[in-house]
């Protein structure tokens, strides 16, 4: 009995310790670029109780100036990941729309401790992959990052198109990032495609079904579809891309053109979202002037919850929503105030 009591005490203490260290989220941070003629990084915040009412911060001014981080002096499609190691990781398309839709040749890798001051590195495919078909890219679109628990590395995935016929339409590839997140390791590896241009992939992991859910835009089918997998990479000896399921049907709750799918967890009543009960699928209705936010509990069936016109100070394009704590918001605002005084 004494042994059982001791074991119970240890388990209770461990549970209390985990509860004390668990983050309590209270707001949502939206990182985005605002328009084709303003390809810089901006932030907006919303609250746990009103998750879709985003208000731009920093007086509506940019958070990161693209001409200080990108070879093309423009960045699009910012994806922000809360890392396993206390860092935040951001990847961006290194591109200026004014030069054309097949004008970008690489991506920007970034990391930060406070979401304001970012270390940055560029990966220019023609230089890095000289002598291979990856040097012939005409675009490297919408990179994102996810932690791979099997490899214990950050996996960076993106869509590629080349002008030599080896990648005849946009297909998703991946590389692992190096330890300090300043470069990609090795050549890109095939990840997935739907048989026609496949872009804007966003992957989340669900503890409910222990599956990775990969949302993407498929130009051939039109709109946003999804595939799932038990692991990010295929089983040993299996071909690249074989880990993914058959694709779903279209998931957007509209008939207008959409792109830039992003999936993020809703904060629960206790301020937690590590194992969410509900998720939001958002996407840019880019030709219609609004964003849509759809709720789901199974990542398969969606209900439209909110529609936000993109006008005035808040004109989000393809970006990321990240749950943040009160402490993190305070730190962001303090860092911005200090930065703006310089």
GROMACS .gro file of C-alpha atoms in nm:
model
  342
    1UNK     CA    1   0.000   0.000   0.000
    2UNK     CA    2   0.283   0.240   0.089
    3UNK     CA    3   0.443   0.174  -0.250
    4UNK     CA    4   0.116   0.243  -0.432
    5UNK     CA    5   0.068   0.563  -0.232
    6UNK     CA    6   0.421   0.677  -0.316
    7UNK     CA    7   0.367   0.603  -0.684
    8UNK     CA    8   0.040   0.798  -0.684
    9UNK     CA    9   0.209   1.092  -0.515
   10UNK     CA   10   0.487   1.096  -0.775
   11UNK     CA   11   0.235   1.086  -1.059
   12UNK     CA   12   0.032   1.370  -0.907
   13UNK     CA   13   0.342   1.582  -0.860
   14UNK     CA   14   0.444   1.518  -1.220
   15UNK     CA   15   0.097   1.612  -1.343
   16UNK     CA   16   0.103   1.932  -1.138
   17UNK     CA   17   0.447   2.017  -1.273
   18UNK     CA   18   0.330   1.965  -1.630
   19UNK     CA   19   0.022   2.177  -1.567
   20UNK     CA   20   0.232   2.456  -1.417
   21UNK     CA   21   0.466   2.458  -1.718
   22UNK     CA   22   0.191   2.436  -1.981
   23UNK     CA   23   0.144   2.754  -2.181
   24UNK     CA   24  -0.179   2.946  -2.139
   25UNK     CA   25  -0.272   3.106  -2.467
   26UNK     CA   26  -0.494   3.411  -2.481
   27UNK     CA   27  -0.458   3.563  -2.829
   28UNK     CA   28  -0.388   3.483  -3.193
   29UNK     CA   29  -0.108   3.638  -3.397
   30UNK     CA   30  -0.164   3.667  -3.772
   31UNK     CA   31   0.156   3.709  -3.977
   32UNK     CA   32   0.088   3.803  -4.340
   33UNK     CA   33   0.188   4.014  -4.638
   34UNK     CA   34  -0.080   4.267  -4.735
   35UNK     CA   35  -0.076   4.302  -5.115
   36UNK     CA   36   0.104   4.239  -5.442
   37UNK     CA   37   0.259   4.586  -5.423
   38UNK     CA   38   0.347   4.561  -5.053
   39UNK     CA   39   0.540   4.237  -5.006
   40UNK     CA   40   0.656   4.288  -4.647
   41UNK     CA   41   0.562   4.114  -4.321
   42UNK     CA   42   0.282   4.253  -4.104
   43UNK     CA   43   0.115   4.136  -3.780
   44UNK     CA   44  -0.239   4.152  -3.648
   45UNK     CA   45  -0.383   4.026  -3.318
   46UNK     CA   46  -0.718   3.885  -3.210
   47UNK     CA   47  -0.842   3.753  -2.877
   48UNK     CA   48  -0.939   3.404  -2.763
   49UNK     CA   49  -1.304   3.511  -2.737
   50UNK     CA   50  -1.312   3.691  -3.074
   51UNK     CA   51  -1.062   3.493  -3.281
   52UNK     CA   52  -1.157   3.639  -3.620
   53UNK     CA   53  -1.152   4.007  -3.522
   54UNK     CA   54  -0.791   4.077  -3.613
   55UNK     CA   55  -0.647   4.423  -3.548
   56UNK     CA   56  -0.313   4.524  -3.706
   57UNK     CA   57  -0.040   4.619  -3.459
   58UNK     CA   58   0.265   4.846  -3.485
   59UNK     CA   59   0.032   5.127  -3.599
   60UNK     CA   60  -0.039   4.927  -3.911
   61UNK     CA   61   0.325   4.945  -4.020
   62UNK     CA   62   0.535   4.651  -4.135
   63UNK     CA   63   0.713   4.432  -3.881
   64UNK     CA   64   0.988   4.309  -4.113
   65UNK     CA   65   1.108   4.503  -4.417
   66UNK     CA   66   1.157   4.267  -4.711
   67UNK     CA   67   1.442   4.470  -4.858
   68UNK     CA   68   1.650   4.387  -4.549
   69UNK     CA   69   1.612   4.008  -4.574
   70UNK     CA   70   1.533   3.898  -4.933
   71UNK     CA   71   1.734   3.887  -5.252
   72UNK     CA   72   1.428   3.998  -5.450
   73UNK     CA   73   1.349   4.272  -5.192
   74UNK     CA   74   1.004   4.122  -5.148
   75UNK     CA   75   0.863   3.835  -4.942
   76UNK     CA   76   0.532   3.653  -4.956
   77UNK     CA   77   0.352   3.368  -4.779
   78UNK     CA   78   0.512   3.396  -4.431
   79UNK     CA   79   0.480   3.074  -4.232
   80UNK     CA   80   0.559   3.088  -3.860
   81UNK     CA   81   0.622   2.779  -3.648
   82UNK     CA   82   0.662   2.760  -3.272
   83UNK     CA   83   0.972   2.544  -3.240
   84UNK     CA   84   1.049   2.260  -3.005
   85UNK     CA   85   1.350   2.449  -2.869
   86UNK     CA   86   1.214   2.790  -2.767
   87UNK     CA   87   1.275   2.949  -3.108
   88UNK     CA   88   1.015   3.067  -3.357
   89UNK     CA   89   1.085   2.973  -3.719
   90UNK     CA   90   0.964   3.163  -4.025
   91UNK     CA   91   1.003   3.083  -4.393
   92UNK     CA   92   0.900   3.305  -4.684
   93UNK     CA   93   0.882   3.308  -5.062
   94UNK     CA   94   1.166   3.533  -5.188
   95UNK     CA   95   0.977   3.711  -5.466
   96UNK     CA   96   0.851   4.034  -5.617
   97UNK     CA   97   0.520   4.000  -5.796
   98UNK     CA   98   0.609   4.293  -6.024
   99UNK     CA   99   0.873   4.073  -6.190
  100UNK     CA  100   0.618   3.803  -6.277
  101UNK     CA  101   0.479   3.481  -6.129
  102UNK     CA  102   0.778   3.279  -6.246
  103UNK     CA  103   1.040   3.518  -6.113
  104UNK     CA  104   1.145   3.387  -5.774
  105UNK     CA  105   1.439   3.156  -5.732
  106UNK     CA  106   1.449   3.078  -5.362
  107UNK     CA  107   1.326   3.120  -5.008
  108UNK     CA  108   1.414   3.308  -4.689
  109UNK     CA  109   1.482   3.116  -4.365
  110UNK     CA  110   1.438   3.306  -4.036
  111UNK     CA  111   1.433   3.242  -3.664
  112UNK     CA  112   1.360   3.457  -3.359
  113UNK     CA  113   1.321   3.442  -2.984
  114UNK     CA  114   1.071   3.728  -2.959
  115UNK     CA  115   0.886   3.726  -3.296
  116UNK     CA  116   1.024   4.074  -3.372
  117UNK     CA  117   1.400   4.049  -3.411
  118UNK     CA  118   1.473   3.786  -3.674
  119UNK     CA  119   1.794   3.621  -3.790
  120UNK     CA  120   1.770   3.554  -4.162
  121UNK     CA  121   1.936   3.362  -4.446
  122UNK     CA  122   1.849   3.323  -4.813
  123UNK     CA  123   1.856   3.001  -5.013
  124UNK     CA  124   1.908   3.083  -5.382
  125UNK     CA  125   1.842   2.762  -5.574
  126UNK     CA  126   2.041   2.845  -5.894
  127UNK     CA  127   2.355   2.888  -5.682
  128UNK     CA  128   2.299   2.619  -5.422
  129UNK     CA  129   2.199   2.351  -5.673
  130UNK     CA  130   2.421   2.449  -5.964
  131UNK     CA  131   2.462   2.158  -6.205
  132UNK     CA  132   2.128   1.997  -6.113
  133UNK     CA  133   1.775   2.046  -6.241
  134UNK     CA  134   1.692   2.239  -5.922
  135UNK     CA  135   1.912   2.521  -6.051
  136UNK     CA  136   1.652   2.569  -6.327
  137UNK     CA  137   1.363   2.668  -6.100
  138UNK     CA  138   1.127   2.935  -6.224
  139UNK     CA  139   0.960   2.952  -5.885
  140UNK     CA  140   0.989   2.816  -5.531
  141UNK     CA  141   0.655   2.892  -5.370
  142UNK     CA  142   0.503   2.907  -5.022
  143UNK     CA  143   0.762   2.729  -4.804
  144UNK     CA  144   0.655   2.598  -4.464
  145UNK     CA  145   0.828   2.425  -4.173
  146UNK     CA  146   0.724   2.136  -3.949
  147UNK     CA  147   0.911   1.938  -3.683
  148UNK     CA  148   0.977   1.578  -3.787
  149UNK     CA  149   0.993   1.370  -3.465
  150UNK     CA  150   1.142   1.073  -3.650
  151UNK     CA  151   1.434   1.263  -3.799
  152UNK     CA  152   1.444   1.508  -3.505
  153UNK     CA  153   1.490   1.790  -3.753
  154UNK     CA  154   1.287   2.073  -3.899
  155UNK     CA  155   1.145   1.973  -4.237
  156UNK     CA  156   1.097   2.258  -4.486
  157UNK     CA  157   0.858   2.193  -4.775
  158UNK     CA  158   0.772   2.406  -5.078
  159UNK     CA  159   0.641   2.376  -5.435
  160UNK     CA  160   0.882   2.377  -5.729
  161UNK     CA  161   0.856   2.441  -6.102
  162UNK     CA  162   1.151   2.425  -6.345
  163UNK     CA  163   1.197   2.547  -6.700
  164UNK     CA  164   1.377   2.235  -6.828
  165UNK     CA  165   1.079   1.997  -6.828
  166UNK     CA  166   1.200   1.787  -6.531
  167UNK     CA  167   0.934   1.939  -6.306
  168UNK     CA  168   0.669   2.037  -6.563
  169UNK     CA  169   0.414   2.169  -6.313
  170UNK     CA  170   0.430   2.277  -5.949
  171UNK     CA  171   0.507   1.981  -5.723
  172UNK     CA  172   0.580   1.981  -5.351
  173UNK     CA  173   0.934   1.892  -5.241
  174UNK     CA  174   1.112   1.904  -4.906
  175UNK     CA  175   1.453   1.934  -4.742
  176UNK     CA  176   1.562   1.930  -4.380
  177UNK     CA  177   1.700   2.254  -4.239
  178UNK     CA  178   2.047   2.259  -4.089
  179UNK     CA  179   2.097   2.296  -3.714
  180UNK     CA  180   2.103   2.675  -3.698
  181UNK     CA  181   1.828   2.717  -3.962
  182UNK     CA  182   2.047   2.902  -4.208
  183UNK     CA  183   2.041   2.655  -4.498
  184UNK     CA  184   1.882   2.342  -4.642
  185UNK     CA  185   2.051   2.001  -4.625
  186UNK     CA  186   2.097   1.810  -4.950
  187UNK     CA  187   1.885   1.827  -5.264
  188UNK     CA  188   1.506   1.862  -5.253
  189UNK     CA  189   1.313   1.535  -5.220
  190UNK     CA  190   0.974   1.476  -5.383
  191UNK     CA  191   0.690   1.510  -5.131
  192UNK     CA  192   0.352   1.516  -5.309
  193UNK     CA  193   0.145   1.640  -5.604
  194UNK     CA  194  -0.208   1.591  -5.731
  195UNK     CA  195  -0.125   1.546  -6.099
  196UNK     CA  196  -0.141   1.916  -6.177
  197UNK     CA  197  -0.007   2.231  -6.011
  198UNK     CA  198  -0.007   2.165  -5.636
  199UNK     CA  199   0.082   2.464  -5.416
  200UNK     CA  200   0.033   2.631  -5.075
  201UNK     CA  201   0.063   2.311  -4.869
  202UNK     CA  202   0.002   2.347  -4.494
  203UNK     CA  203   0.050   2.047  -4.261
  204UNK     CA  204  -0.085   1.997  -3.907
  205UNK     CA  205  -0.075   1.696  -3.678
  206UNK     CA  206  -0.391   1.570  -3.506
  207UNK     CA  207  -0.365   1.377  -3.179
  208UNK     CA  208  -0.722   1.254  -3.229
  209UNK     CA  209  -0.634   1.026  -3.518
  210UNK     CA  210  -0.252   1.038  -3.496
  211UNK     CA  211  -0.227   1.157  -3.853
  212UNK     CA  212  -0.063   1.443  -4.040
  213UNK     CA  213  -0.320   1.639  -4.241
  214UNK     CA  214  -0.176   1.819  -4.544
  215UNK     CA  215  -0.396   2.087  -4.700
  216UNK     CA  216  -0.307   2.228  -5.042
  217UNK     CA  217  -0.441   2.413  -5.342
  218UNK     CA  218  -0.485   2.198  -5.651
  219UNK     CA  219  -0.518   2.398  -5.970
  220UNK     CA  220  -0.660   2.105  -6.167
  221UNK     CA  221  -0.945   2.028  -5.926
  222UNK     CA  222  -0.986   2.388  -5.816
  223UNK     CA  223  -0.980   2.489  -5.453
  224UNK     CA  224  -0.841   2.326  -5.140
  225UNK     CA  225  -0.802   1.951  -5.086
  226UNK     CA  226  -0.630   1.733  -4.826
  227UNK     CA  227  -0.425   1.416  -4.787
  228UNK     CA  228  -0.318   1.240  -4.466
  229UNK     CA  229  -0.021   1.031  -4.353
  230UNK     CA  230   0.099   0.847  -4.042
  231UNK     CA  231   0.453   0.980  -4.091
  232UNK     CA  232   0.593   1.276  -4.279
  233UNK     CA  233   0.825   1.061  -4.487
  234UNK     CA  234   0.760   0.719  -4.643
  235UNK     CA  235   0.841   0.390  -4.477
  236UNK     CA  236   1.193   0.258  -4.549
  237UNK     CA  237   1.214   0.115  -4.899
  238UNK     CA  238   0.889   0.278  -5.013
  239UNK     CA  239   0.881   0.537  -5.293
  240UNK     CA  240   0.874   0.909  -5.224
  241UNK     CA  241   0.519   1.036  -5.177
  242UNK     CA  242   0.376   0.692  -5.096
  243UNK     CA  243   0.302   0.792  -4.735
  244UNK     CA  244   0.004   1.006  -4.836
  245UNK     CA  245  -0.358   0.892  -4.860
  246UNK     CA  246  -0.592   0.942  -5.151
  247UNK     CA  247  -0.696   1.308  -5.176
  248UNK     CA  248  -1.017   1.449  -5.036
  249UNK     CA  249  -1.273   1.648  -5.227
  250UNK     CA  250  -1.279   2.027  -5.218
  251UNK     CA  251  -1.300   2.163  -4.863
  252UNK     CA  252  -1.356   2.537  -4.904
  253UNK     CA  253  -1.704   2.665  -4.819
  254UNK     CA  254  -1.740   2.891  -5.121
  255UNK     CA  255  -1.759   2.872  -5.499
  256UNK     CA  256  -1.515   3.158  -5.560
  257UNK     CA  257  -1.143   3.109  -5.626
  258UNK     CA  258  -0.933   3.052  -5.314
  259UNK     CA  259  -0.568   3.000  -5.218
  260UNK     CA  260  -0.330   3.019  -4.923
  261UNK     CA  261  -0.492   2.762  -4.696
  262UNK     CA  262  -0.385   2.782  -4.332
  263UNK     CA  263  -0.501   2.558  -4.048
  264UNK     CA  264  -0.468   2.660  -3.682
  265UNK     CA  265  -0.595   2.532  -3.346
  266UNK     CA  266  -0.859   2.710  -3.141
  267UNK     CA  267  -0.764   2.789  -2.782
  268UNK     CA  268  -0.990   2.605  -2.536
  269UNK     CA  269  -1.148   2.744  -2.216
  270UNK     CA  270  -0.838   2.652  -2.017
  271UNK     CA  271  -0.611   2.841  -2.253
  272UNK     CA  272  -0.466   2.527  -2.412
  273UNK     CA  273  -0.432   2.425  -2.776
  274UNK     CA  274  -0.163   2.156  -2.786
  275UNK     CA  275  -0.428   1.888  -2.843
  276UNK     CA  276  -0.711   2.096  -2.988
  277UNK     CA  277  -1.074   1.993  -2.998
  278UNK     CA  278  -1.143   2.241  -3.277
  279UNK     CA  279  -0.947   2.385  -3.566
  280UNK     CA  280  -0.987   2.671  -3.811
  281UNK     CA  281  -0.925   2.641  -4.185
  282UNK     CA  282  -0.871   2.984  -4.336
  283UNK     CA  283  -0.811   3.082  -4.697
  284UNK     CA  284  -0.783   3.389  -4.913
  285UNK     CA  285  -1.069   3.451  -5.155
  286UNK     CA  286  -0.814   3.652  -5.348
  287UNK     CA  287  -1.032   3.766  -5.636
  288UNK     CA  288  -1.332   3.852  -5.419
  289UNK     CA  289  -1.183   4.075  -5.150
  290UNK     CA  290  -1.234   3.868  -4.837
  291UNK     CA  291  -1.092   3.595  -4.615
  292UNK     CA  292  -1.300   3.303  -4.489
  293UNK     CA  293  -1.259   3.113  -4.161
  294UNK     CA  294  -1.416   2.767  -4.128
  295UNK     CA  295  -1.440   2.556  -3.811
  296UNK     CA  296  -1.384   2.180  -3.784
  297UNK     CA  297  -1.345   1.921  -3.511
  298UNK     CA  298  -1.226   1.637  -3.738
  299UNK     CA  299  -1.021   1.825  -4.003
  300UNK     CA  300  -1.251   1.678  -4.268
  301UNK     CA  301  -1.587   1.855  -4.240
  302UNK     CA  302  -1.597   2.233  -4.221
  303UNK     CA  303  -1.850   2.501  -4.134
  304UNK     CA  304  -1.812   2.865  -4.233
  305UNK     CA  305  -1.778   3.074  -3.916
  306UNK     CA  306  -1.666   3.414  -4.032
  307UNK     CA  307  -1.593   3.621  -4.340
  308UNK     CA  308  -1.360   3.921  -4.318
  309UNK     CA  309  -1.338   4.185  -4.587
  310UNK     CA  310  -0.979   4.270  -4.671
  311UNK     CA  311  -0.984   4.648  -4.676
  312UNK     CA  312  -0.847   4.947  -4.491
  313UNK     CA  313  -0.548   4.868  -4.270
  314UNK     CA  314  -0.617   4.493  -4.264
  315UNK     CA  315  -0.566   4.334  -4.605
  316UNK     CA  316  -0.416   3.993  -4.528
  317UNK     CA  317  -0.283   3.769  -4.799
  318UNK     CA  318  -0.137   3.418  -4.756
  319UNK     CA  319  -0.002   3.394  -4.399
  320UNK     CA  320  -0.009   3.212  -4.064
  321UNK     CA  321  -0.211   3.234  -3.744
  322UNK     CA  322  -0.027   3.137  -3.425
  323UNK     CA  323  -0.174   3.113  -3.071
  324UNK     CA  324   0.031   3.329  -2.832
  325UNK     CA  325   0.038   3.401  -2.458
  326UNK     CA  326  -0.016   3.733  -2.279
  327UNK     CA  327   0.352   3.736  -2.193
  328UNK     CA  328   0.449   3.687  -2.558
  329UNK     CA  329   0.217   3.966  -2.674
  330UNK     CA  330   0.362   4.200  -2.413
  331UNK     CA  331   0.712   4.107  -2.527
  332UNK     CA  332   0.623   4.168  -2.894
  333UNK     CA  333   0.480   4.512  -2.822
  334UNK     CA  334   0.777   4.605  -2.603
  335UNK     CA  335   1.026   4.489  -2.867
  336UNK     CA  336   0.843   4.683  -3.138
  337UNK     CA  337   0.837   4.999  -2.926
  338UNK     CA  338   1.212   4.966  -2.867
  339UNK     CA  339   1.278   4.892  -3.235
  340UNK     CA  340   1.074   5.192  -3.350
  341UNK     CA  341   1.268   5.429  -3.126
  342UNK     CA  342   1.594   5.351  -3.305
   0.00000   0.00000   0.00000
